[in-house]
Amino acid sequence: MATTSEERPRAPRLIAILTVALSEGTAHYVVDTENVSDAGLCLCPRKLFPAGTQLHLVFGQPPELTEVSAHGIVRWSRDGKGVGVEFTSISADDRQALLRFVSSQRQGELV
């Protein structure tokens, strides 16, 4: 039986500001993150994307985090709170790099 996102335990999130290049169809944006995990991230865009929006994201913070490329879906969007994106497609190597980054950042705050 499949679990819904409400039933799954929430992945540890690192409060981190990373610059993300994202695209929605043919439109391109550059936004910052509020927090990140190996399962998704919270964006702080000027434009709110409605739940269900498909995005392609490219981000990183060399040398700690090499470039990561992922596809995701907007799970929630709230004015003043940001946009929550769950990764729907990310390579195993990129997910592992992201997990190492989240786990290794001692100066960041896990939420």
Short mmCIF file of N, CA, C and O in Angstrom, two decimals:
data_model
loop_
_atom_site.label_atom_id
_atom_site.label_comp_id
_atom_site.label_asym_id
_atom_site.label_seq_id
_atom_site.Cartn_x
_atom_site.Cartn_y
_atom_site.Cartn_z
N MET A 1 0.85 -1.17 0.00
CA MET A 1 0.00 0.00 0.00
C MET A 1 0.90 1.24 0.00
O MET A 1 1.83 1.36 0.78
N ALA A 2 0.64 2.18 -0.86
CA ALA A 2 1.43 3.41 -0.98
C ALA A 2 1.11 4.34 0.17
O ALA A 2 -0.02 4.42 0.64
N THR A 3 2.14 5.06 0.63
CA THR A 3 1.92 6.04 1.68
C THR A 3 1.81 7.42 1.07
O THR A 3 2.44 7.71 0.07
N THR A 4 1.01 8.25 1.67
CA THR A 4 0.90 9.62 1.20
C THR A 4 1.98 10.45 1.87
O THR A 4 2.59 10.01 2.84
N SER A 5 2.20 11.66 1.37
CA SER A 5 3.23 12.51 1.95
C SER A 5 2.90 12.85 3.40
O SER A 5 3.80 13.10 4.19
N GLU A 6 1.62 12.84 3.79
CA GLU A 6 1.26 13.12 5.17
C GLU A 6 1.64 11.97 6.09
O GLU A 6 1.85 12.16 7.27
N GLU A 7 1.70 10.73 5.56
CA GLU A 7 2.00 9.57 6.37
C GLU A 7 3.49 9.30 6.50
O GLU A 7 3.92 8.67 7.44
N ARG A 8 4.28 9.77 5.54
CA ARG A 8 5.72 9.54 5.57
C ARG A 8 6.37 10.45 6.60
O ARG A 8 5.97 11.59 6.75
N PRO A 9 7.44 9.94 7.26
CA PRO A 9 8.16 10.83 8.16
C PRO A 9 8.84 11.94 7.36
O PRO A 9 9.31 11.71 6.24
N ARG A 10 8.89 13.13 7.91
CA ARG A 10 9.50 14.27 7.24
C ARG A 10 11.02 14.13 7.31
O ARG A 10 11.58 13.87 8.36
N ALA A 11 11.67 14.32 6.17
CA ALA A 11 13.13 14.26 6.10
C ALA A 11 13.72 15.43 6.86
O ALA A 11 13.15 16.52 6.85
N PRO A 12 14.86 15.24 7.55
CA PRO A 12 15.50 16.37 8.23
C PRO A 12 15.82 17.48 7.24
O PRO A 12 16.34 17.22 6.16
N ARG A 13 15.49 18.69 7.59
CA ARG A 13 15.70 19.85 6.71
C ARG A 13 16.76 20.75 7.31
O ARG A 13 16.74 21.03 8.50
N LEU A 14 17.64 21.21 6.44
CA LEU A 14 18.69 22.13 6.82
C LEU A 14 18.29 23.53 6.41
O LEU A 14 17.94 23.76 5.25
N ILE A 15 18.31 24.46 7.36
CA ILE A 15 18.07 25.85 7.00
C ILE A 15 19.28 26.29 6.20
O ILE A 15 20.40 26.30 6.71
N ALA A 16 19.08 26.58 4.93
CA ALA A 16 20.19 26.92 4.04
C ALA A 16 19.68 27.79 2.91
O ALA A 16 18.62 27.55 2.36
N ILE A 17 20.48 28.80 2.59
CA ILE A 17 20.15 29.65 1.45
C ILE A 17 21.02 29.21 0.28
O ILE A 17 22.23 29.39 0.30
N LEU A 18 20.38 28.57 -0.68
CA LEU A 18 21.04 28.13 -1.91
C LEU A 18 20.33 28.81 -3.07
O LEU A 18 19.12 28.95 -3.05
N THR A 19 21.08 29.19 -4.08
CA THR A 19 20.47 29.77 -5.27
C THR A 19 20.05 28.64 -6.20
O THR A 19 20.84 27.75 -6.49
N VAL A 20 18.81 28.69 -6.65
CA VAL A 20 18.24 27.65 -7.51
C VAL A 20 17.83 28.27 -8.84
O VAL A 20 17.11 29.26 -8.87
N ALA A 21 18.31 27.67 -9.92
CA ALA A 21 17.81 28.02 -11.25
C ALA A 21 16.68 27.03 -11.52
O ALA A 21 16.89 25.82 -11.48
N LEU A 22 15.49 27.53 -11.76
CA LEU A 22 14.38 26.61 -12.00
C LEU A 22 13.64 27.01 -13.26
O LEU A 22 13.68 28.16 -13.70
N SER A 23 13.00 26.02 -13.83
CA SER A 23 12.19 26.29 -15.01
C SER A 23 10.84 25.61 -14.85
O SER A 23 10.73 24.53 -14.28
N GLU A 24 9.85 26.32 -15.37
CA GLU A 24 8.47 25.82 -15.44
C GLU A 24 8.09 25.96 -16.90
O GLU A 24 7.85 27.06 -17.38
N GLY A 25 8.12 24.85 -17.62
CA GLY A 25 7.90 24.92 -19.06
C GLY A 25 9.01 25.71 -19.71
O GLY A 25 10.18 25.40 -19.55
N THR A 26 8.67 26.80 -20.41
CA THR A 26 9.69 27.63 -21.07
C THR A 26 10.10 28.84 -20.23
O THR A 26 10.97 29.59 -20.63
N ALA A 27 9.46 29.04 -19.07
CA ALA A 27 9.80 30.17 -18.19
C ALA A 27 10.94 29.76 -17.26
O ALA A 27 10.98 28.64 -16.77
N HIS A 28 11.87 30.69 -17.02
CA HIS A 28 13.03 30.43 -16.17
C HIS A 28 13.09 31.46 -15.05
O HIS A 28 12.79 32.63 -15.26
N TYR A 29 13.50 31.00 -13.85
CA TYR A 29 13.57 31.85 -12.68
C TYR A 29 14.84 31.52 -11.89
O TYR A 29 15.35 30.42 -11.97
N VAL A 30 15.30 32.48 -11.10
CA VAL A 30 16.38 32.25 -10.14
C VAL A 30 15.82 32.65 -8.78
O VAL A 30 15.37 33.78 -8.59
N VAL A 31 15.81 31.69 -7.86
CA VAL A 31 15.24 31.92 -6.53
C VAL A 31 16.18 31.34 -5.47
O VAL A 31 17.08 30.56 -5.78
N ASP A 32 15.93 31.69 -4.22
CA ASP A 32 16.70 31.15 -3.11
C ASP A 32 15.86 30.14 -2.33
O ASP A 32 14.62 30.20 -2.35
N THR A 33 16.56 29.25 -1.63
CA THR A 33 15.88 28.30 -0.77
C THR A 33 15.79 28.86 0.64
O THR A 33 16.56 29.73 1.03
N GLU A 34 14.85 28.33 1.39
CA GLU A 34 14.76 28.61 2.82
C GLU A 34 15.35 27.43 3.58
O GLU A 34 16.06 27.58 4.55
N ASN A 35 15.02 26.22 3.11
CA ASN A 35 15.60 25.02 3.69
C ASN A 35 15.64 23.93 2.64
O ASN A 35 15.00 24.04 1.58
N VAL A 36 16.40 22.88 2.93
CA VAL A 36 16.61 21.82 1.95
C VAL A 36 16.77 20.49 2.67
O VAL A 36 17.22 20.42 3.81
N SER A 37 16.34 19.42 2.01
CA SER A 37 16.55 18.05 2.49
C SER A 37 16.86 17.19 1.28
O SER A 37 16.84 17.67 0.15
N ASP A 38 17.09 15.90 1.51
CA ASP A 38 17.34 15.02 0.36
C ASP A 38 16.04 14.67 -0.36
O ASP A 38 16.07 14.07 -1.43
N ALA A 39 14.89 15.08 0.19
CA ALA A 39 13.60 14.76 -0.42
C ALA A 39 12.93 15.96 -1.09
O ALA A 39 12.00 15.79 -1.87
N GLY A 40 13.42 17.17 -0.79
CA GLY A 40 12.80 18.36 -1.37
C GLY A 40 13.38 19.62 -0.77
O GLY A 40 14.37 19.59 -0.06
N LEU A 41 12.73 20.74 -1.08
CA LEU A 41 13.21 22.02 -0.56
C LEU A 41 12.07 23.01 -0.47
O LEU A 41 11.00 22.81 -1.03
N CYS A 42 12.32 24.08 0.26
CA CYS A 42 11.37 25.17 0.38
C CYS A 42 11.98 26.37 -0.32
O CYS A 42 13.10 26.78 -0.01
N LEU A 43 11.26 26.91 -1.28
CA LEU A 43 11.73 28.05 -2.06
C LEU A 43 11.09 29.34 -1.54
O LEU A 43 10.00 29.32 -0.98
N CYS A 44 11.79 30.44 -1.78
CA CYS A 44 11.29 31.78 -1.43
C CYS A 44 11.16 32.60 -2.71
O CYS A 44 11.90 33.56 -2.91
N PRO A 45 10.24 32.24 -3.61
CA PRO A 45 10.12 32.96 -4.88
C PRO A 45 9.25 34.20 -4.75
O PRO A 45 8.45 34.33 -3.83
N ARG A 46 9.42 35.11 -5.69
CA ARG A 46 8.51 36.27 -5.77
C ARG A 46 7.16 35.83 -6.30
O ARG A 46 6.13 36.35 -5.93
N LYS A 47 7.20 34.86 -7.22
CA LYS A 47 5.96 34.32 -7.80
C LYS A 47 5.63 33.03 -7.07
O LYS A 47 6.48 32.16 -6.92
N LEU A 48 4.39 32.91 -6.62
CA LEU A 48 3.95 31.66 -6.00
C LEU A 48 3.51 30.70 -7.09
O LEU A 48 2.73 31.07 -7.97
N PHE A 49 4.01 29.50 -7.04
CA PHE A 49 3.61 28.45 -7.99
C PHE A 49 2.52 27.63 -7.32
O PHE A 49 2.66 27.22 -6.17
N PRO A 50 1.42 27.37 -8.01
CA PRO A 50 0.34 26.59 -7.41
C PRO A 50 0.74 25.13 -7.19
O PRO A 50 1.61 24.59 -7.89
N ALA A 51 0.12 24.50 -6.20
CA ALA A 51 0.34 23.08 -5.93
C ALA A 51 0.10 22.29 -7.21
O ALA A 51 -0.81 22.59 -7.98
N GLY A 52 0.97 21.33 -7.45
CA GLY A 52 0.87 20.50 -8.65
C GLY A 52 1.77 20.97 -9.78
O GLY A 52 1.96 20.25 -10.76
N THR A 53 2.35 22.16 -9.67
CA THR A 53 3.24 22.68 -10.73
C THR A 53 4.50 21.83 -10.81
O THR A 53 5.12 21.52 -9.79
N GLN A 54 4.85 21.42 -12.02
CA GLN A 54 6.08 20.65 -12.26
C GLN A 54 7.23 21.61 -12.51
O GLN A 54 7.10 22.52 -13.32
N LEU A 55 8.36 21.39 -11.82
CA LEU A 55 9.52 22.26 -11.96
C LEU A 55 10.77 21.45 -12.23
O LEU A 55 10.90 20.31 -11.76
N HIS A 56 11.71 22.05 -12.96
CA HIS A 56 13.06 21.49 -13.09
C HIS A 56 13.96 22.43 -12.30
O HIS A 56 13.91 23.65 -12.47
N LEU A 57 14.80 21.86 -11.41
CA LEU A 57 15.63 22.66 -10.52
C LEU A 57 17.10 22.28 -10.69
O LEU A 57 17.42 21.11 -10.80
N VAL A 58 17.97 23.29 -10.68
CA VAL A 58 19.41 23.07 -10.70
C VAL A 58 19.99 23.97 -9.62
O VAL A 58 19.73 25.18 -9.60
N PHE A 59 20.77 23.37 -8.70
CA PHE A 59 21.33 24.14 -7.60
C PHE A 59 22.57 23.46 -7.05
O PHE A 59 22.87 22.32 -7.37
N GLY A 60 23.30 24.18 -6.22
CA GLY A 60 24.49 23.64 -5.57
C GLY A 60 25.19 24.73 -4.79
O GLY A 60 24.80 25.90 -4.84
N GLN A 61 26.21 24.35 -4.06
CA GLN A 61 27.02 25.29 -3.30
C GLN A 61 28.45 24.74 -3.25
O GLN A 61 28.87 24.18 -2.25
N PRO A 62 29.18 24.86 -4.38
CA PRO A 62 30.53 24.32 -4.42
C PRO A 62 31.41 24.96 -3.34
O PRO A 62 31.21 26.12 -3.02
N PRO A 63 32.36 24.25 -2.77
CA PRO A 63 32.68 22.86 -3.04
C PRO A 63 31.88 21.88 -2.20
O PRO A 63 31.94 20.67 -2.43
N GLU A 64 31.11 22.37 -1.21
CA GLU A 64 30.39 21.46 -0.32
C GLU A 64 29.31 20.65 -1.04
O GLU A 64 29.08 19.49 -0.72
N LEU A 65 28.63 21.28 -1.98
CA LEU A 65 27.56 20.60 -2.72
C LEU A 65 27.74 20.89 -4.20
O LEU A 65 27.56 22.02 -4.64
N THR A 66 28.12 19.86 -4.94
CA THR A 66 28.27 20.03 -6.38
C THR A 66 26.89 20.22 -6.99
O THR A 66 25.86 20.01 -6.34
N GLU A 67 26.85 20.62 -8.24
CA GLU A 67 25.58 20.91 -8.91
C GLU A 67 24.63 19.72 -8.86
O GLU A 67 25.01 18.60 -9.20
N VAL A 68 23.42 19.99 -8.43
CA VAL A 68 22.36 18.99 -8.34
C VAL A 68 21.27 19.38 -9.33
O VAL A 68 20.88 20.54 -9.41
N SER A 69 20.78 18.40 -10.07
CA SER A 69 19.69 18.61 -11.01
C SER A 69 18.55 17.67 -10.61
O SER A 69 18.78 16.48 -10.37
N ALA A 70 17.34 18.22 -10.52
CA ALA A 70 16.20 17.41 -10.10
C ALA A 70 14.92 17.96 -10.72
O ALA A 70 14.84 19.13 -11.10
N HIS A 71 13.94 17.09 -10.81
CA HIS A 71 12.58 17.50 -11.16
C HIS A 71 11.76 17.39 -9.89
O HIS A 71 12.00 16.51 -9.05
N GLY A 72 10.81 18.29 -9.73
CA GLY A 72 9.99 18.26 -8.54
C GLY A 72 8.59 18.75 -8.82
O GLY A 72 8.28 19.27 -9.89
N ILE A 73 7.75 18.57 -7.82
CA ILE A 73 6.36 19.01 -7.90
C ILE A 73 6.06 19.88 -6.68
O ILE A 73 6.49 19.56 -5.57
N VAL A 74 5.37 20.97 -6.91
CA VAL A 74 4.98 21.86 -5.81
C VAL A 74 3.91 21.15 -4.99
O VAL A 74 2.87 20.76 -5.52
N ARG A 75 4.20 20.95 -3.71
CA ARG A 75 3.24 20.29 -2.81
C ARG A 75 2.40 21.30 -2.05
O ARG A 75 1.27 21.02 -1.68
N TRP A 76 2.97 22.49 -1.78
CA TRP A 76 2.20 23.55 -1.11
C TRP A 76 2.79 24.90 -1.51
O TRP A 76 3.94 25.00 -1.89
N SER A 77 1.95 25.91 -1.42
CA SER A 77 2.34 27.26 -1.80
C SER A 77 1.55 28.24 -0.95
O SER A 77 0.32 28.23 -0.99
N ARG A 78 2.26 29.05 -0.15
CA ARG A 78 1.58 29.99 0.75
C ARG A 78 2.26 31.34 0.69
O ARG A 78 3.47 31.44 0.87
N ASP A 79 1.47 32.37 0.47
CA ASP A 79 2.00 33.73 0.44
C ASP A 79 2.65 34.03 1.78
O ASP A 79 2.06 33.78 2.83
N GLY A 80 3.86 34.52 1.76
CA GLY A 80 4.59 34.83 2.98
C GLY A 80 5.32 33.65 3.58
O GLY A 80 6.12 33.82 4.49
N LYS A 81 5.04 32.44 3.13
CA LYS A 81 5.67 31.23 3.67
C LYS A 81 6.60 30.57 2.67
O LYS A 81 7.53 29.88 3.04
N GLY A 82 6.32 30.71 1.38
CA GLY A 82 7.15 30.09 0.36
C GLY A 82 6.43 29.01 -0.40
O GLY A 82 5.20 28.91 -0.40
N VAL A 83 7.24 28.18 -1.04
CA VAL A 83 6.75 27.10 -1.90
C VAL A 83 7.49 25.82 -1.54
O VAL A 83 8.73 25.79 -1.59
N GLY A 84 6.77 24.79 -1.17
CA GLY A 84 7.36 23.50 -0.84
C GLY A 84 7.40 22.60 -2.05
O GLY A 84 6.36 22.36 -2.68
N VAL A 85 8.60 22.11 -2.40
CA VAL A 85 8.77 21.27 -3.58
C VAL A 85 9.30 19.91 -3.15
O VAL A 85 10.28 19.81 -2.41
N GLU A 86 8.64 18.85 -3.61
CA GLU A 86 9.10 17.48 -3.39
C GLU A 86 9.78 17.00 -4.65
O GLU A 86 9.24 17.16 -5.75
N PHE A 87 10.98 16.41 -4.51
CA PHE A 87 11.66 15.87 -5.68
C PHE A 87 10.90 14.66 -6.20
O PHE A 87 10.51 13.78 -5.45
N THR A 88 10.67 14.65 -7.52
CA THR A 88 10.02 13.50 -8.15
C THR A 88 11.01 12.70 -8.98
O THR A 88 10.78 11.54 -9.27
N SER A 89 12.12 13.33 -9.36
CA SER A 89 13.16 12.65 -10.14
C SER A 89 14.50 13.29 -9.81
O SER A 89 14.70 14.48 -10.06
N ILE A 90 15.39 12.50 -9.22
CA ILE A 90 16.73 12.95 -8.89
C ILE A 90 17.63 11.72 -8.94
O ILE A 90 17.23 10.64 -8.49
N SER A 91 18.81 11.87 -9.49
CA SER A 91 19.71 10.71 -9.61
C SER A 91 20.15 10.27 -8.21
O SER A 91 20.16 11.07 -7.27
N ALA A 92 20.52 9.01 -8.10
CA ALA A 92 21.00 8.47 -6.82
C ALA A 92 22.24 9.24 -6.35
O ALA A 92 22.37 9.54 -5.17
N ASP A 93 23.13 9.58 -7.28
CA ASP A 93 24.34 10.33 -6.92
C ASP A 93 23.99 11.72 -6.39
O ASP A 93 24.56 12.17 -5.39
N ASP A 94 23.07 12.42 -7.05
CA ASP A 94 22.67 13.75 -6.59
C ASP A 94 21.97 13.68 -5.24
O ASP A 94 22.20 14.51 -4.37
N ARG A 95 21.13 12.67 -5.02
CA ARG A 95 20.44 12.52 -3.74
C ARG A 95 21.46 12.25 -2.63
O ARG A 95 21.37 12.82 -1.54
N GLN A 96 22.45 11.40 -2.90
CA GLN A 96 23.48 11.11 -1.90
C GLN A 96 24.31 12.36 -1.59
O GLN A 96 24.64 12.63 -0.44
N ALA A 97 24.66 13.14 -2.63
CA ALA A 97 25.42 14.37 -2.42
C ALA A 97 24.61 15.34 -1.55
O ALA A 97 25.16 15.98 -0.64
N LEU A 98 23.33 15.43 -1.81
CA LEU A 98 22.46 16.31 -1.04
C LEU A 98 22.34 15.84 0.40
O LEU A 98 22.41 16.63 1.34
N LEU A 99 22.19 14.54 0.60
CA LEU A 99 22.11 13.98 1.94
C LEU A 99 23.40 14.24 2.72
O LEU A 99 23.36 14.62 3.89
N ARG A 100 24.55 14.06 2.07
CA ARG A 100 25.84 14.35 2.72
C ARG A 100 25.93 15.82 3.10
O ARG A 100 26.40 16.17 4.18
N PHE A 101 25.49 16.69 2.20
CA PHE A 101 25.52 18.13 2.46
C PHE A 101 24.66 18.48 3.67
O PHE A 101 25.10 19.20 4.57
N VAL A 102 23.44 17.99 3.70
CA VAL A 102 22.53 18.27 4.82
C VAL A 102 23.12 17.74 6.12
O VAL A 102 23.09 18.43 7.16
N SER A 103 23.68 16.54 6.09
CA SER A 103 24.23 15.91 7.29
C SER A 103 25.50 16.59 7.79
O SER A 103 25.79 16.58 8.97
N SER A 104 26.28 17.17 6.89
CA SER A 104 27.59 17.71 7.25
C SER A 104 27.57 19.16 7.72
O SER A 104 28.56 19.64 8.27
N GLN A 105 26.49 19.86 7.50
CA GLN A 105 26.45 21.29 7.82
C GLN A 105 26.16 21.49 9.30
O GLN A 105 25.02 21.45 9.72
N ARG A 106 27.20 21.74 10.07
CA ARG A 106 27.04 21.94 11.51
C ARG A 106 26.58 23.36 11.84
O ARG A 106 25.91 23.57 12.83
N GLN A 107 26.99 24.35 11.02
CA GLN A 107 26.60 25.72 11.31
C GLN A 107 25.14 25.97 10.94
O GLN A 107 24.54 26.90 11.44
N GLY A 108 24.58 25.14 10.08
CA GLY A 108 23.17 25.29 9.73
C GLY A 108 22.31 24.72 10.84
O GLY A 108 22.79 24.04 11.74
N GLU A 109 21.06 24.98 10.77
CA GLU A 109 20.14 24.52 11.79
C GLU A 109 19.17 23.54 11.15
O GLU A 109 18.53 23.84 10.16
N LEU A 110 19.07 22.34 11.74
CA LEU A 110 18.12 21.36 11.25
C LEU A 110 16.76 21.66 11.83
O LEU A 110 16.63 21.99 13.01
N VAL A 111 15.75 21.56 10.97
CA VAL A 111 14.36 21.77 11.43
C VAL A 111 13.52 20.57 11.08
O VAL A 111 13.83 19.81 10.25
#
